[in-house]
Protein backbone atom coordinates (compact mmCIF):
# COMPACT_ATOMS: atom_id res chain seq x y z
CA UNK A 1 -0.17 15.13 51.49
CA UNK A 2 0.03 18.06 53.88
CA UNK A 3 1.06 20.34 51.01
CA UNK A 4 -1.58 18.84 48.71
CA UNK A 5 -4.43 19.37 51.18
CA UNK A 6 -3.49 22.97 52.01
CA UNK A 7 -2.62 24.08 48.46
CA UNK A 8 -4.60 21.73 46.22
CA UNK A 9 -8.26 22.45 46.86
CA UNK A 10 -8.96 24.21 43.57
CA UNK A 11 -9.15 22.88 40.00
CA UNK A 12 -8.50 26.29 38.40
CA UNK A 13 -5.24 26.50 36.47
CA UNK A 14 -4.48 30.08 37.54
CA UNK A 15 -4.51 29.53 41.31
CA UNK A 16 -1.26 30.91 42.85
CA UNK A 17 -1.01 27.85 45.14
CA UNK A 18 0.04 25.73 42.15
CA UNK A 19 3.27 27.73 41.80
CA UNK A 20 4.43 25.95 44.96
CA UNK A 21 2.50 22.68 44.78
CA UNK A 22 3.46 21.39 41.33
CA UNK A 23 7.25 21.95 41.61
CA UNK A 24 7.10 20.30 45.04
CA UNK A 25 5.20 17.33 43.55
CA UNK A 26 7.80 16.92 40.80
CA UNK A 27 10.62 17.14 43.37
CA UNK A 28 8.99 14.52 45.61
CA UNK A 29 8.39 12.26 42.58
CA UNK A 30 12.05 12.61 41.57
CA UNK A 31 13.24 11.71 45.09
CA UNK A 32 10.87 8.76 45.15
CA UNK A 33 12.04 7.50 41.76
CA UNK A 34 15.55 7.17 43.21
CA UNK A 35 14.43 4.24 45.36
CA UNK A 36 11.64 2.89 43.10
CA UNK A 37 12.30 -0.67 41.97
CA UNK A 38 10.89 -2.56 39.02
CA UNK A 39 9.32 -4.94 41.53
CA UNK A 40 7.32 -2.04 43.02
CA UNK A 41 5.90 -1.13 39.61
CA UNK A 42 5.20 -4.78 38.77
CA UNK A 43 3.05 -5.14 41.92
CA UNK A 44 0.79 -2.32 40.74
CA UNK A 45 1.30 -2.66 36.98
CA UNK A 46 -2.36 -2.02 36.11
CA UNK A 47 -2.37 1.35 37.91
CA UNK A 48 0.94 2.36 36.33
CA UNK A 49 -0.31 1.30 32.89
CA UNK A 50 -3.46 3.44 33.12
CA UNK A 51 -1.50 6.41 34.47
CA UNK A 52 1.21 6.04 31.81
CA UNK A 53 -1.33 5.81 28.98
CA UNK A 54 -3.22 8.87 30.32
CA UNK A 55 0.00 10.89 30.46
CA UNK A 56 1.04 9.67 27.00
CA UNK A 57 -2.33 10.54 25.48
CA UNK A 58 -2.22 14.03 27.00
CA UNK A 59 1.36 14.61 25.83
CA UNK A 60 0.53 13.38 22.32
CA UNK A 61 -2.04 16.17 22.00
CA UNK A 62 0.82 18.68 22.29
CA UNK A 63 2.99 17.26 19.49
CA UNK A 64 3.04 19.61 16.45
CA UNK A 65 1.48 17.91 13.43
CA UNK A 66 2.03 18.65 9.73
CA UNK A 67 -0.48 21.11 8.25
CA UNK A 68 -2.15 18.43 6.13
CA UNK A 69 -2.77 16.31 9.22
CA UNK A 70 -4.19 18.76 11.73
CA UNK A 71 -6.15 20.82 9.19
CA UNK A 72 -8.14 17.71 8.28
CA UNK A 73 -9.07 16.93 11.90
CA UNK A 74 -12.81 17.38 12.63
CA UNK A 75 -13.85 20.79 13.98
CA UNK A 76 -10.70 22.72 12.97
CA UNK A 77 -12.42 24.94 10.39
CA UNK A 78 -12.50 27.91 12.79
CA UNK A 79 -8.71 27.72 13.32
CA UNK A 80 -8.12 27.51 9.56
CA UNK A 81 -10.27 30.61 9.02
CA UNK A 82 -8.37 32.55 11.71
CA UNK A 83 -4.99 31.55 10.25
CA UNK A 84 -6.14 32.64 6.82
CA UNK A 85 -7.50 35.96 8.10
CA UNK A 86 -4.23 36.94 9.79
CA UNK A 87 -2.04 35.52 7.03
CA UNK A 88 -0.19 32.84 9.02
CA UNK A 89 -0.14 30.38 6.14
CA UNK A 90 0.18 26.62 6.48
CA UNK A 91 1.68 26.29 9.99
CA UNK A 92 2.18 23.16 12.10
CA UNK A 93 -0.20 22.79 15.03
CA UNK A 94 -0.88 20.10 17.65
CA UNK A 95 -4.13 18.15 17.91
CA UNK A 96 -5.22 20.26 20.89
CA UNK A 97 -7.35 23.30 20.10
CA UNK A 98 -5.93 24.93 23.26
CA UNK A 99 -2.31 23.77 23.78
CA UNK A 100 -1.89 25.92 26.91
CA UNK A 101 -4.85 24.18 28.59
CA UNK A 102 -3.52 20.77 27.52
CA UNK A 103 -0.11 21.61 29.02
CA UNK A 104 -1.88 22.49 32.26
CA UNK A 105 -3.63 19.12 32.18
CA UNK A 106 -0.29 17.36 31.69
CA UNK A 107 1.33 19.27 34.57
CA UNK A 108 -1.63 18.48 36.82
CA UNK A 109 -0.54 14.82 36.70
CA UNK A 110 2.48 15.76 38.86
CA UNK A 111 0.47 15.29 42.08
CA UNK A 112 -0.90 11.78 41.38
CA UNK A 113 2.54 10.85 39.97
CA UNK A 114 4.21 11.73 43.28
CA UNK A 115 1.60 9.69 45.18
CA UNK A 116 2.03 6.67 42.90
CA UNK A 117 5.83 6.76 43.11
CA UNK A 118 5.78 6.81 46.91
CA UNK A 119 2.75 4.60 47.64
CA UNK A 120 4.01 1.85 45.29
CA UNK A 121 6.94 1.38 47.68
CA UNK A 122 4.85 1.12 50.88
CA UNK A 123 4.57 -2.06 52.90
CA UNK A 124 1.44 -2.92 54.90
CA UNK A 125 2.38 -0.73 57.87
CA UNK A 126 3.02 2.32 55.69
CA UNK A 127 -0.26 1.76 53.84
CA UNK A 128 -2.00 1.94 57.21
CA UNK A 129 -0.14 5.12 58.11
CA UNK A 130 -1.03 6.64 54.74
CA UNK A 131 -4.67 5.92 55.51
CA UNK A 132 -4.28 7.57 58.93
CA UNK A 133 -2.70 10.69 57.40
CA UNK A 134 -5.37 11.06 54.69
CA UNK A 135 -8.16 10.47 57.21
CA UNK A 136 -6.73 13.07 59.59
CA UNK A 137 -6.34 15.64 56.80
CA UNK A 138 -9.87 14.89 55.54
CA UNK A 139 -11.18 15.51 59.03
CA UNK A 140 -9.19 18.77 59.09
CA UNK A 141 -11.08 19.85 55.96
CA UNK A 142 -14.32 18.84 57.69
CA UNK A 143 -13.36 20.91 60.74
CA UNK A 144 -12.61 23.97 58.59
CA UNK A 145 -16.03 23.47 57.00
CA UNK A 146 -17.59 23.38 60.46
CA UNK A 147 -15.96 26.73 61.29
CA UNK A 148 -17.24 28.17 58.00
CA UNK A 149 -20.75 26.92 58.83
CA UNK A 150 -20.65 28.84 62.11
CA UNK A 151 -19.90 32.06 60.23
CA UNK A 152 -16.09 32.14 60.33
CA UNK A 153 -14.70 34.10 57.36
CA UNK A 154 -12.27 31.45 56.06
CA UNK A 155 -11.69 31.74 52.31
CA UNK A 156 -8.65 29.93 50.93
CA UNK A 157 -9.13 30.50 47.20
CA UNK A 158 -9.95 33.53 45.06
CA UNK A 159 -13.00 31.90 43.43
CA UNK A 160 -14.41 30.52 46.69
CA UNK A 161 -17.62 32.24 47.78
CA UNK A 162 -17.40 33.53 51.35
CA UNK A 163 -20.68 31.82 52.29
CA UNK A 164 -19.70 28.38 50.93
CA UNK A 165 -18.99 25.59 53.39
CA UNK A 166 -16.13 24.21 51.31
CA UNK A 167 -13.49 23.32 53.92
CA UNK A 168 -10.04 23.16 52.32
CA UNK A 169 -11.61 23.30 48.83
CA UNK A 170 -12.80 26.12 46.60
CA UNK A 171 -16.01 24.21 45.82
CA UNK A 172 -18.58 22.72 48.19
CA UNK A 173 -19.25 19.74 45.89
CA UNK A 174 -15.62 18.66 46.17
CA UNK A 175 -15.72 19.07 49.94
CA UNK A 176 -18.83 16.88 50.09
CA UNK A 177 -17.12 14.18 48.00
CA UNK A 178 -14.20 14.10 50.45
CA UNK A 179 -16.58 13.99 53.43
CA UNK A 180 -18.29 10.96 51.87
CA UNK A 181 -14.90 9.21 51.71
CA UNK A 182 -14.45 9.64 55.48
CA UNK A 183 -16.98 6.86 56.19
CA UNK A 184 -15.16 3.96 54.47
CA UNK A 185 -11.73 5.27 55.49
CA UNK A 186 -12.76 5.54 59.14
CA UNK A 187 -14.32 2.06 59.00
CA UNK A 188 -11.06 0.50 57.77
CA UNK A 189 -9.04 2.56 60.27
CA UNK A 190 -11.16 1.01 63.03
CA UNK A 191 -10.92 -2.48 61.51
CA UNK A 192 -7.24 -2.63 60.57
CA UNK A 193 -5.68 0.21 62.57
CA UNK A 194 -3.58 3.06 61.24
CA UNK A 195 -0.18 1.93 62.51
CA UNK A 196 0.38 5.02 64.64
CA UNK A 197 1.00 3.12 67.88
CA UNK A 198 -2.25 4.26 69.49
CA UNK A 199 -4.47 1.88 71.49
CA UNK A 200 -7.15 0.35 69.26
CA UNK A 201 -9.93 1.74 71.49
CA UNK A 202 -8.70 5.29 70.86
CA UNK A 203 -8.51 4.61 67.10
CA UNK A 204 -12.05 3.20 67.14
CA UNK A 205 -13.37 6.19 69.12
CA UNK A 206 -11.63 8.68 66.78
CA UNK A 207 -12.98 6.89 63.69
CA UNK A 208 -16.54 6.82 65.00
CA UNK A 209 -16.33 10.50 66.02
CA UNK A 210 -15.17 11.52 62.54
CA UNK A 211 -18.13 9.73 60.96
CA UNK A 212 -20.61 11.36 63.34
CA UNK A 213 -19.24 14.82 62.52
CA UNK A 214 -19.18 14.13 58.76
CA UNK A 215 -22.90 13.25 58.49
CA UNK A 216 -24.37 16.70 59.31
CA UNK A 217 -21.51 18.45 57.49
CA UNK A 218 -22.48 16.78 54.22
CA UNK A 219 -25.92 18.38 54.58
CA UNK A 220 -24.45 21.73 55.62
CA UNK A 221 -22.29 21.96 52.47
CA UNK A 222 -25.44 22.25 50.38
CA UNK A 223 -24.21 19.75 47.79
CA UNK A 224 -26.95 17.57 46.35
CA UNK A 225 -24.44 15.27 44.66
CA UNK A 226 -22.51 15.07 47.91
CA UNK A 227 -25.60 13.98 49.79
CA UNK A 228 -26.21 11.18 47.28
CA UNK A 229 -22.57 10.04 47.39
CA UNK A 230 -22.57 10.10 51.20
CA UNK A 231 -25.69 7.91 51.27
CA UNK A 232 -24.10 5.41 48.87
CA UNK A 233 -20.91 5.56 50.95
CA UNK A 234 -22.70 4.61 54.16
CA UNK A 235 -24.53 1.80 52.39
CA UNK A 236 -21.29 0.41 50.91
CA UNK A 237 -19.53 0.48 54.27
CA UNK A 238 -22.05 -2.06 55.54
CA UNK A 239 -22.52 -3.90 52.23
CA UNK A 240 -18.84 -4.78 51.71
CA UNK A 241 -18.07 -5.43 55.38
CA UNK A 242 -15.68 -2.59 56.19
CA UNK A 243 -17.00 -2.16 59.75
CA UNK A 244 -15.86 -4.66 62.42
CA UNK A 245 -19.33 -4.98 63.96
CA UNK A 246 -18.88 -8.74 64.38
CA UNK A 247 -16.43 -7.99 67.19
CA UNK A 248 -19.11 -6.17 69.17
CA UNK A 249 -21.05 -8.52 71.50
CA UNK A 250 -24.49 -7.33 70.34
CA UNK A 251 -27.01 -9.03 68.10
CA UNK A 252 -26.57 -8.12 64.38
CA UNK A 253 -30.00 -6.43 64.04
CA UNK A 254 -29.23 -4.28 67.08
CA UNK A 255 -25.82 -3.21 65.71
CA UNK A 256 -27.19 -2.09 62.35
CA UNK A 257 -30.24 -0.47 63.95
CA UNK A 258 -27.99 1.51 66.30
CA UNK A 259 -25.74 2.62 63.43
CA UNK A 260 -28.62 3.77 61.21
CA UNK A 261 -30.43 5.35 64.17
CA UNK A 262 -27.34 7.44 64.97
CA UNK A 263 -27.08 8.63 61.37
CA UNK A 264 -30.82 9.34 61.24
CA UNK A 265 -30.68 11.33 64.48
CA UNK A 266 -27.84 13.48 63.14
CA UNK A 267 -29.68 14.15 59.88
CA UNK A 268 -32.83 15.11 61.79
CA UNK A 269 -30.87 17.36 64.16
CA UNK A 270 -29.30 19.12 61.19
CA UNK A 271 -32.70 19.68 59.59
CA UNK A 272 -34.08 21.09 62.84
CA UNK A 273 -31.38 23.74 63.06
CA UNK A 274 -32.10 24.71 59.43
CA UNK A 275 -28.63 24.01 58.10
CA UNK A 276 -29.71 21.27 55.68
CA UNK A 277 -28.83 23.29 52.59
CA UNK A 278 -28.56 20.25 50.31
CA UNK A 279 -32.12 19.15 51.15
CA UNK A 280 -33.37 22.73 50.75
CA UNK A 281 -31.74 22.99 47.32
CA UNK A 282 -33.51 19.80 46.22
CA UNK A 283 -36.84 21.18 47.49
CA UNK A 284 -36.28 24.50 45.72
CA UNK A 285 -36.08 22.65 42.40
CA UNK A 286 -34.51 25.60 40.60
CA UNK A 287 -33.58 25.10 36.96
CA UNK A 288 -30.20 23.44 36.64
CA UNK A 289 -28.17 24.21 33.52
CA UNK A 290 -26.37 20.87 33.60
CA UNK A 291 -29.04 19.11 31.53
CA UNK A 292 -29.09 21.64 28.65
CA UNK A 293 -25.27 21.84 28.65
CA UNK A 294 -25.00 18.04 28.50
CA UNK A 295 -27.41 17.96 25.58
CA UNK A 296 -25.41 20.63 23.76
CA UNK A 297 -22.20 18.62 24.28
CA UNK A 298 -23.86 15.48 22.89
CA UNK A 299 -24.90 17.54 19.85
CA UNK A 300 -21.28 18.74 19.42
CA UNK A 301 -19.67 15.29 19.65
CA UNK A 302 -20.06 14.40 15.95
CA UNK A 303 -18.34 17.69 15.13
CA UNK A 304 -15.16 16.74 17.06
CA UNK A 305 -14.97 12.94 17.11
CA UNK A 306 -13.12 10.60 16.78
CA UNK A 307 -10.04 12.41 18.14
CA UNK A 308 -11.60 15.07 20.34
CA UNK A 309 -10.57 18.67 20.94
CA UNK A 310 -7.47 17.95 23.05
CA UNK A 311 -7.22 17.02 26.73
CA UNK A 312 -8.07 20.02 28.94
CA UNK A 313 -9.38 22.16 26.06
CA UNK A 314 -13.07 21.96 27.00
CA UNK A 315 -13.62 25.68 27.71
CA UNK A 316 -12.24 26.99 24.42
CA UNK A 317 -13.67 24.23 22.22
CA UNK A 318 -17.13 24.41 23.81
CA UNK A 319 -17.35 28.19 23.28
CA UNK A 320 -16.90 27.75 19.52
CA UNK A 321 -20.26 25.97 19.19
CA UNK A 322 -22.01 27.08 22.40
CA UNK A 323 -25.76 27.60 21.72
CA UNK A 324 -27.02 31.18 22.03
CA UNK A 325 -29.73 30.19 24.51
CA UNK A 326 -27.07 28.99 26.97
CA UNK A 327 -25.01 32.19 26.91
CA UNK A 328 -24.86 33.85 30.32
CA UNK A 329 -22.49 36.04 32.41
CA UNK A 330 -20.66 32.97 33.75
CA UNK A 331 -18.93 30.58 31.35
CA UNK A 332 -19.02 26.78 31.32
CA UNK A 333 -15.67 25.80 32.89
CA UNK A 334 -16.34 22.04 32.74
CA UNK A 335 -18.98 19.68 31.39
CA UNK A 336 -19.87 18.64 34.97
CA UNK A 337 -19.94 15.09 33.66
CA UNK A 338 -16.54 13.46 33.35
CA UNK A 339 -17.70 10.80 30.90
CA UNK A 340 -18.94 13.45 28.47
CA UNK A 341 -15.91 15.70 28.94
CA UNK A 342 -13.43 12.87 28.37
CA UNK A 343 -15.24 11.87 25.18
CA UNK A 344 -15.44 15.53 24.09
CA UNK A 345 -11.75 16.34 24.69
CA UNK A 346 -9.93 12.99 24.42
CA UNK A 347 -12.22 11.36 21.87
CA UNK A 348 -12.43 7.62 21.24
CA UNK A 349 -8.89 6.98 22.62
CA UNK A 350 -9.91 8.59 25.92
CA UNK A 351 -13.10 6.53 26.07
CA UNK A 352 -11.07 3.36 25.37
CA UNK A 353 -8.75 4.23 28.26
CA UNK A 354 -11.73 4.65 30.61
CA UNK A 355 -13.09 1.28 29.45
CA UNK A 356 -9.71 -0.37 30.16
CA UNK A 357 -9.70 1.17 33.65
CA UNK A 358 -13.21 -0.24 34.26
CA UNK A 359 -12.01 -3.71 33.22
CA UNK A 360 -9.14 -3.47 35.73
CA UNK A 361 -11.60 -2.29 38.39
CA UNK A 362 -13.83 -5.32 37.73
CA UNK A 363 -10.80 -7.60 38.14
CA UNK A 364 -9.93 -5.81 41.40
CA UNK A 365 -13.47 -6.41 42.69
CA UNK A 366 -13.18 -10.13 41.86
CA UNK A 367 -9.83 -10.38 43.65
CA UNK A 368 -11.08 -8.41 46.66
CA UNK A 369 -13.89 -10.91 47.12
CA UNK A 370 -11.33 -13.74 47.21
CA UNK A 371 -8.94 -11.98 49.61
CA UNK A 372 -8.94 -12.09 53.39
CA UNK A 373 -7.60 -10.15 56.34
CA UNK A 374 -6.31 -6.58 56.13
CA UNK A 375 -5.46 -6.96 52.43
CA UNK A 376 -9.16 -7.51 51.69
CA UNK A 377 -10.13 -4.46 53.75
CA UNK A 378 -7.72 -2.16 51.91
CA UNK A 379 -8.69 -3.58 48.52
CA UNK A 380 -12.36 -2.97 49.26
CA UNK A 381 -11.62 0.49 50.62
CA UNK A 382 -9.78 1.43 47.43
CA UNK A 383 -12.60 0.07 45.25
CA UNK A 384 -15.28 1.87 47.30
CA UNK A 385 -13.35 5.16 47.11
CA UNK A 386 -13.00 4.84 43.32
CA UNK A 387 -16.71 4.04 42.93
CA UNK A 388 -17.73 7.01 45.11
CA UNK A 389 -15.53 9.44 43.17
CA UNK A 390 -16.89 8.00 39.93
CA UNK A 391 -20.46 8.65 41.10
CA UNK A 392 -19.52 12.20 42.13
CA UNK A 393 -18.01 12.67 38.64
CA UNK A 394 -21.37 12.07 36.96
CA UNK A 395 -22.44 15.63 37.77
CA UNK A 396 -19.14 17.25 38.79
CA UNK A 397 -15.35 17.06 38.38
CA UNK A 398 -13.88 16.24 41.86
CA UNK A 399 -10.76 14.37 40.68
CA UNK A 400 -9.56 17.45 38.80
CA UNK A 401 -8.62 18.99 42.17
CA UNK A 402 -5.10 18.03 43.37
CA UNK A 403 -6.49 16.82 46.73
CA UNK A 404 -8.89 14.29 45.27
CA UNK A 405 -6.52 13.30 42.45
CA UNK A 406 -4.01 12.34 45.17
CA UNK A 407 -6.66 10.43 47.14
CA UNK A 408 -7.80 8.74 43.91
CA UNK A 409 -4.23 7.62 43.12
CA UNK A 410 -3.83 6.22 46.63
CA UNK A 411 -7.20 4.45 46.34
CA UNK A 412 -6.03 2.83 43.10
CA UNK A 413 -2.93 1.52 44.90
CA UNK A 414 -5.09 0.14 47.73
CA UNK A 415 -7.52 -1.48 45.27
CA UNK A 416 -4.70 -3.37 43.56
CA UNK A 417 -2.67 -4.23 46.68
CA UNK A 418 -1.36 -7.84 46.62
CA UNK A 419 -2.25 -10.13 49.53
CA UNK A 420 1.45 -10.51 50.38
CA UNK A 421 1.75 -6.80 51.17
CA UNK A 422 -0.23 -7.22 54.39
CA UNK A 423 0.79 -10.82 55.13
CA UNK A 424 3.40 -10.01 57.78
CA UNK A 425 1.24 -7.45 59.55
CA UNK A 426 -1.76 -9.82 59.49
CA UNK A 427 0.38 -12.51 61.06
CA UNK A 428 1.70 -10.08 63.67
């Protein structure tokens, strides 16, 4: 996780950091597989099934197909014309319209694979420690963002703007999504502990401090999506009972009033010092290209369905049919809507896989409501984290960064944790 957080803050395939990160992820996964038992996989079979199917679907888009097969796929006319113009003849090609980009997508699964292999073997104590590590690293990203907000020239990635408050990321929207995850993670750290041997009062103080710092930082990042996700995050923390307020000898209305008053005071203080970039961007109301791009993608879908353009091939496939009125100096690197991009690149099979994942998530919610103790807390934390990242993915692509793909994989493990995993620690 240390390597992931300091080398995995960018979703771009040409970042030099990946030269170190991906081989390390494969090495860690290989070491972890040595001790992985069938019982470990069986405990989290739903997560492994979704991951396995996603990897299989991506890999299948790289398999060379006979000429008669791929040439009859929707939207391949442009490739046929190019082959004819240069005299290549009837060659075999994979389903993907950009095999290099699809290979990058397949290799990007190395990070969540390493997390799944290790986290599937954790007992209750190690799950707590994993939470502590991720929370500490998330707060580190928040702290770097705080330094950037004060004017420190900290730029970790080539495409990161020097004025962006992006923390350990190349993009402020991804930083804001991680900051929003601090609230539920800190709440569970306070409730269940992080297994680091620290007094619970110190853990509670550290968790509360992280939340108080995260609130103004979400506004400082200037991410409108991040501000929405952070608001939903705070609401869910109280709605699903992640905070141990019942242990505080104060009347319920006073507890919630104090919590919301603290958050409100921080928001107001941030506005007063004119660092509320997210709110300012909403007030500016400048034209956002997301809407027109989404409409153009919807118009292109009949041209590429049912099989899609190939996982990861969005940039190249979109440029083939990109409307003239949307041409500009910068190119569209993603759809900024994961539902649309999955349907565009992975077609109906990709949409079916997302639907299956949603069914498993619904089952996890049902089981979380019937669980008790620390197991219930971790289940709810995992579900909340998945929901928050899903909301952030409506207008962005946070899980395509190695950092948030690792956190997402860990959240999936937490969401599907069996009650027995935490039984001994609950009893203790």
